[in-house]
XYZ file of C-alpha atoms in Angstrom:
319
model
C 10.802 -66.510 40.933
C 7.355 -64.459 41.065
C 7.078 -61.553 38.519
C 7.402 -58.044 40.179
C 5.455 -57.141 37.126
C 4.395 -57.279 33.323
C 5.378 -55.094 30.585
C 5.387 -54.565 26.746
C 9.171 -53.576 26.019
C 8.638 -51.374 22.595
C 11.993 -51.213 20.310
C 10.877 -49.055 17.158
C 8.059 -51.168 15.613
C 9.185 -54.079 17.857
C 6.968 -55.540 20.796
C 8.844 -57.762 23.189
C 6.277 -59.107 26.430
C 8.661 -58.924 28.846
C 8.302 -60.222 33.097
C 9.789 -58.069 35.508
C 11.896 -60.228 37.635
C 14.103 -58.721 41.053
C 17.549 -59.310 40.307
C 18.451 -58.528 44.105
C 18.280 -60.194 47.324
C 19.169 -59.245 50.726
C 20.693 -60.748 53.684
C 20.185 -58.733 56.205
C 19.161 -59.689 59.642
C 15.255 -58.615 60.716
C 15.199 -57.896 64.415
C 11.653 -57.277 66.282
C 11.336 -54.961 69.352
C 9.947 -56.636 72.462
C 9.084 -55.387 76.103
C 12.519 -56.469 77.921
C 10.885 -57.772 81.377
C 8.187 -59.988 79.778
C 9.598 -60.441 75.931
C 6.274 -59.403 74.858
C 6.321 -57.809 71.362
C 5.920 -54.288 70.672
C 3.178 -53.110 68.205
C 1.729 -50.324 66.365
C -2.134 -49.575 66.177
C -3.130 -47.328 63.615
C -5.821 -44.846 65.145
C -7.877 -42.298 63.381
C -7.201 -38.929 65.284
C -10.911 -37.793 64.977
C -12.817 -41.184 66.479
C -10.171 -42.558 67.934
C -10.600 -45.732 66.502
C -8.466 -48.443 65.841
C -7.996 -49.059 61.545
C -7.742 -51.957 59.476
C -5.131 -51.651 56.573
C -8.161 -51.844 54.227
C -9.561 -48.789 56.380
C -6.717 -46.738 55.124
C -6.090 -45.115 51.872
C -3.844 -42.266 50.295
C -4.537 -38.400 50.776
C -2.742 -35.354 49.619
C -2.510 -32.782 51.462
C -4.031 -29.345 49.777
C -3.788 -26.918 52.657
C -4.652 -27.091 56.008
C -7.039 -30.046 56.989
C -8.272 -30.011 53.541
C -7.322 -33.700 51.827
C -8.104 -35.353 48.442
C -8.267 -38.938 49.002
C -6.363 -40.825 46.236
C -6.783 -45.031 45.760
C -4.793 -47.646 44.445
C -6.851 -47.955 41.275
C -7.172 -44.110 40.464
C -3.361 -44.437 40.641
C -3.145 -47.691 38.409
C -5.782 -46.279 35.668
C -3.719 -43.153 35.276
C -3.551 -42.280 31.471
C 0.294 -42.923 30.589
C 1.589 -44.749 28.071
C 4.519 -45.952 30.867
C 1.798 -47.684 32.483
C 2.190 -51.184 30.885
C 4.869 -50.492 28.307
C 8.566 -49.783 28.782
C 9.211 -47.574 25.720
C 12.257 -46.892 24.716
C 13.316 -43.200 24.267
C 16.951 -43.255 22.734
C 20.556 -44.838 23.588
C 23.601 -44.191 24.961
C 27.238 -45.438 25.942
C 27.181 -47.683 28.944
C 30.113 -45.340 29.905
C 27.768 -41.854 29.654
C 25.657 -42.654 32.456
C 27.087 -41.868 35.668
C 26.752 -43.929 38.852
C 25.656 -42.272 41.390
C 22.482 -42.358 39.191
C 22.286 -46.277 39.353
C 18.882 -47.230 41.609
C 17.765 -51.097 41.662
C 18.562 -53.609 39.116
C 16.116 -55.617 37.732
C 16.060 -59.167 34.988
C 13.607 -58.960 31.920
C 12.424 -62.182 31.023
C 10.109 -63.184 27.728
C 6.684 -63.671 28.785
C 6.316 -66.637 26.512
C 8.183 -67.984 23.260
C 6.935 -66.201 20.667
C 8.999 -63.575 22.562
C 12.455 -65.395 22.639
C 13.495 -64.267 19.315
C 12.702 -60.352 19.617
C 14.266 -60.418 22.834
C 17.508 -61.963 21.804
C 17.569 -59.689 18.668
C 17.469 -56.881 21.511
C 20.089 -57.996 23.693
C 22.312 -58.874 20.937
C 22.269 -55.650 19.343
C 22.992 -53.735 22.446
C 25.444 -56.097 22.977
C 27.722 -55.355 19.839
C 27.014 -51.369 19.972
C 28.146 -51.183 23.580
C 25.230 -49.056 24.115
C 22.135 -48.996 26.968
C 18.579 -48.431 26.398
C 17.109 -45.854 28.256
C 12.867 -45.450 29.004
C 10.358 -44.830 31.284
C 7.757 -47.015 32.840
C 5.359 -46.980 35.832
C 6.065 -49.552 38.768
C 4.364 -48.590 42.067
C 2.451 -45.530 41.888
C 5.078 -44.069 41.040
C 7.089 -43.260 36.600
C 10.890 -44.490 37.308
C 13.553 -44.050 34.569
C 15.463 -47.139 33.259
C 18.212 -48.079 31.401
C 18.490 -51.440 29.378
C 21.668 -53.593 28.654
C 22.652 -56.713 27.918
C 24.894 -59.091 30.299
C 25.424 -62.131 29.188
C 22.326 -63.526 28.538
C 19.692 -61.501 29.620
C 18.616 -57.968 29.317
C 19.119 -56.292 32.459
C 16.762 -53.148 33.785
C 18.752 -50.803 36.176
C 16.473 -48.162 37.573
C 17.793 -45.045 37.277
C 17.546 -41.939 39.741
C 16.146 -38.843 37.434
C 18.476 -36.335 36.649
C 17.479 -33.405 38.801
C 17.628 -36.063 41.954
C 21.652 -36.148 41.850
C 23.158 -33.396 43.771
C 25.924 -31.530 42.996
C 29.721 -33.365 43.462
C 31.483 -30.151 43.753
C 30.768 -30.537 47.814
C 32.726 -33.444 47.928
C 35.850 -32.218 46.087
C 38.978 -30.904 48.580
C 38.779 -27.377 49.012
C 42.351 -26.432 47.959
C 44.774 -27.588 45.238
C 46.590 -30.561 45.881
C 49.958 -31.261 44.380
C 50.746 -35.356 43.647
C 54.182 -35.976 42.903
C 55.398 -38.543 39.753
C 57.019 -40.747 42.813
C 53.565 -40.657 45.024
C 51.573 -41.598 42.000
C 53.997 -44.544 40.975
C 53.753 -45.868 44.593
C 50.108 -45.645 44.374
C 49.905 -47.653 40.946
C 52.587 -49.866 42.209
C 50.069 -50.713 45.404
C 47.308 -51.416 42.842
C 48.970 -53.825 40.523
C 50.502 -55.791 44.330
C 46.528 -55.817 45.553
C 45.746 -57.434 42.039
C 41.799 -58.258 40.268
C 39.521 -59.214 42.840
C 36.995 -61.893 42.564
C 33.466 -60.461 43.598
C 32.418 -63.514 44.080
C 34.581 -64.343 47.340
C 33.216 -61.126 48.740
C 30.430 -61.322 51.661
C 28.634 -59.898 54.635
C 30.992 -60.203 57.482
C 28.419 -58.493 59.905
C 25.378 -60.866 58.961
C 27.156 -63.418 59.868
C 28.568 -62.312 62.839
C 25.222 -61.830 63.971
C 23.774 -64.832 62.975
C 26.483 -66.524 65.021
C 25.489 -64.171 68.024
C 22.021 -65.477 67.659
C 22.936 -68.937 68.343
C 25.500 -68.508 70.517
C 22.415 -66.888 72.690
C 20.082 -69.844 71.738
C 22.565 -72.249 73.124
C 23.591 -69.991 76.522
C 27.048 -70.054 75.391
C 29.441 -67.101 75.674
C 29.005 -64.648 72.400
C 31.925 -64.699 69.957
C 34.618 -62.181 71.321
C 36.012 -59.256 68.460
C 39.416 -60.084 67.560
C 42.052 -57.529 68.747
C 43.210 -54.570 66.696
C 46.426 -54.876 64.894
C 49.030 -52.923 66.883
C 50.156 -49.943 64.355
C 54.051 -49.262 63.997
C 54.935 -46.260 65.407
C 56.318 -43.502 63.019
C 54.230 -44.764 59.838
C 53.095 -41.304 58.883
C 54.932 -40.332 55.280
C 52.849 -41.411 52.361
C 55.381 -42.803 50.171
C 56.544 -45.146 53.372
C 53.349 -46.372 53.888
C 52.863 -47.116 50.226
C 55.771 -49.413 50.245
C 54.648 -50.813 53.442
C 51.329 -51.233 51.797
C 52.745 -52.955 48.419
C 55.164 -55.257 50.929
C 51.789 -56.817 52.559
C 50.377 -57.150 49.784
C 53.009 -59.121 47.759
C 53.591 -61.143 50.317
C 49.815 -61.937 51.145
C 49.692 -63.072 47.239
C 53.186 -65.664 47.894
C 55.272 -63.190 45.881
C 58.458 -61.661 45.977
C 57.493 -58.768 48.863
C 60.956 -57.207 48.417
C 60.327 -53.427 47.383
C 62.882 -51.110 46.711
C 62.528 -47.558 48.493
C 61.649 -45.444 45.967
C 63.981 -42.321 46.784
C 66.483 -44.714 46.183
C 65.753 -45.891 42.925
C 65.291 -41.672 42.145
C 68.193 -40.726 43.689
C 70.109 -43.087 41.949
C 68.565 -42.135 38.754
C 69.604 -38.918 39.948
C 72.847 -39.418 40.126
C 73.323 -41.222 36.549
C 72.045 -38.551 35.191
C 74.078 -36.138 36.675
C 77.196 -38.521 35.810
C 76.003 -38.280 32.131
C 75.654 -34.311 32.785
C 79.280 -34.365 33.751
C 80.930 -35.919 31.446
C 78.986 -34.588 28.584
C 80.419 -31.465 29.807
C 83.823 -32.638 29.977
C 83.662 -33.666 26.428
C 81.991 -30.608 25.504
C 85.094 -28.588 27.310
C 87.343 -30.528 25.153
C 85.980 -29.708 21.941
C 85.454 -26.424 22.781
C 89.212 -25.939 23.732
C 90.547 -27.909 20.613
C 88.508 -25.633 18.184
C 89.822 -22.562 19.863
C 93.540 -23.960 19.427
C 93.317 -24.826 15.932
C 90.904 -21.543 15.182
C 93.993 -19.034 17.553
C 97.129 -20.596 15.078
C 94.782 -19.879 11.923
C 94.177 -16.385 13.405
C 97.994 -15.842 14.045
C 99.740 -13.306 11.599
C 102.992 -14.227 9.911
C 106.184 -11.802 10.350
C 106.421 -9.176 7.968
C 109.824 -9.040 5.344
C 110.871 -5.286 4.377
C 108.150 -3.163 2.854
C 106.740 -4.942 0.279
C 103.869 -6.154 2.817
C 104.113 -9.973 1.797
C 103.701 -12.457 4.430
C 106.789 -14.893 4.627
C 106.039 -18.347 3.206
């Protein structure tokens, strides 16, 4: 695998050469655009507005724009002999918690490799100690004209470098939140936990790109005139399927019984009203019992209360 580039990854007073290697790949189907009639290709000539003339790619170089047709050309090596200390060094600036970094601010991941044995051991020192703090590196370097912002960590056996998107380049998530308060009930979230133990781990690894391949078999399909592959037909939807916690029984059901397991599920409002109704059996008779006692204290507390019949004057109470 060719080196995207070279770098000096600096740990303290530690110097690891590191190679830059892409840890990504893609899949995705190129497609050319051609002249329909004739299948000729379509193509792009680069012409200079003032002469007219058609450029070279080594014709053209980088310009920012000042004002109003006034330009300051900028080339490749200005750009590579800028003066910062990113430019062949990935330094690191501090740490943090794997967990403290927030993913909508993951960019392209990248491998770092040692450049050449004398590098093995600093490397490994590295990635074991971020390995046992649970923490990421994060620094800057420079990688095509342009300072990015990475993050270091180890997995498994290599150090991985995950660009990161710079702070003030996130937007805002309060956009995406609903608009009004919503109220979950105890028996919608339990249906929606139940749901997620029934769908189970997945494997990542059985995951892949339905629609590339689709395509691809499109492509020969065309190649050898037969008839394209037809889209299978929708599943049918059972009428009245519109209350949550019916759908997330419906939902757990499937999903059981996709895995081979037992895809009987209780309705929930049954298992609550019967839960329900124990308790208001215990309710009952607590208060039954509580009647009782209530009714035998007031007996015995009434005779205690009751005077005795008076003999003559003397005021004493008959024995």
């Amino acid at each position: 695998m060719p080196p995207v580039a070279q770098f000096t990854l600096t740990f303290g007073l530690v110097a690891i050469p590191v190679r830059l290697l892409a840890a990504t790949t893609s899949h995705k189907i190129g497609f050319r655009q051609i002249h329909l009639p004739d299948q000729g290709r379509v193509r792009y000539t680069k012409i200079c507005e003032i002469d007219e003339h058609p450029l070279m790619p080594e014709d053209i170089v980088r310009a920012y724009e000042v004002g109003k047709d006034q330009l300051v050309p900028i080339t490749d090596e200005e750009l590579d002999n800028l003066p910062l200390p990113t430019a062949k060094t990935i330094e690191i600036s501090g740490f943090l918690d794997l967990a403290a970094i927030p993913g909508e601010m993951y960019d392209k991941p990248y491998f770092l490799a040692p450049q050449n044995a004398a590098a093995n051991k600093p490397y490994v020192l590295m990635r074991e100690a971020l390995a046992r703090s649970g923490k990421a590196a994060v620094g800057k370097y420079a990688l095509r004209g342009s300072e990015n912002l990475g993050m270091i960590h180890a997995q498994g056996d290599v150090l991985v470098l995950q660009r990161l998107r710079w702070p003030d380049e996130v937007r805002s998530a309060e956009d995406a939140a609903p608009r009004q308060d919503v109220a979950v009930t105890d028996e919608e979230l339990a249906g929606a936990l139940g749901l997620i133990e029934a769908l189970g781990d997945i494997d990542m690894q059985q995951m892949h790109d339905e629609y590339a391949h689709a395509v691809q078999e499109l492509i020969e399909a065309k190649m050898t005139h037969q008839a394209p592959p037809k889209a299978p037909e929708p599943a049918a939807e059972e009428a009245g399927v519109t209350d949550l916690m019916t759908a997330l029984q419906r939902a757990t059901e499937q999903a059981r019984a996709d895995r081979g397991e037992d895809a009987q599920v209780h309705p929930m409002s049954g298992r609550k009203t019967a839960a329900k109704s124990a308790k208001a059996a215990k309710k009952t008779a607590a208060k039954k019992s509580a009647a009782k006692k209530t009714a035998t204290k007031k007996a015995a507390s009434g005779a205690k209360k009751t005077p005795a019949k008076r003999t003559g004057g003397t005021g004493k109470r008959a024995g």
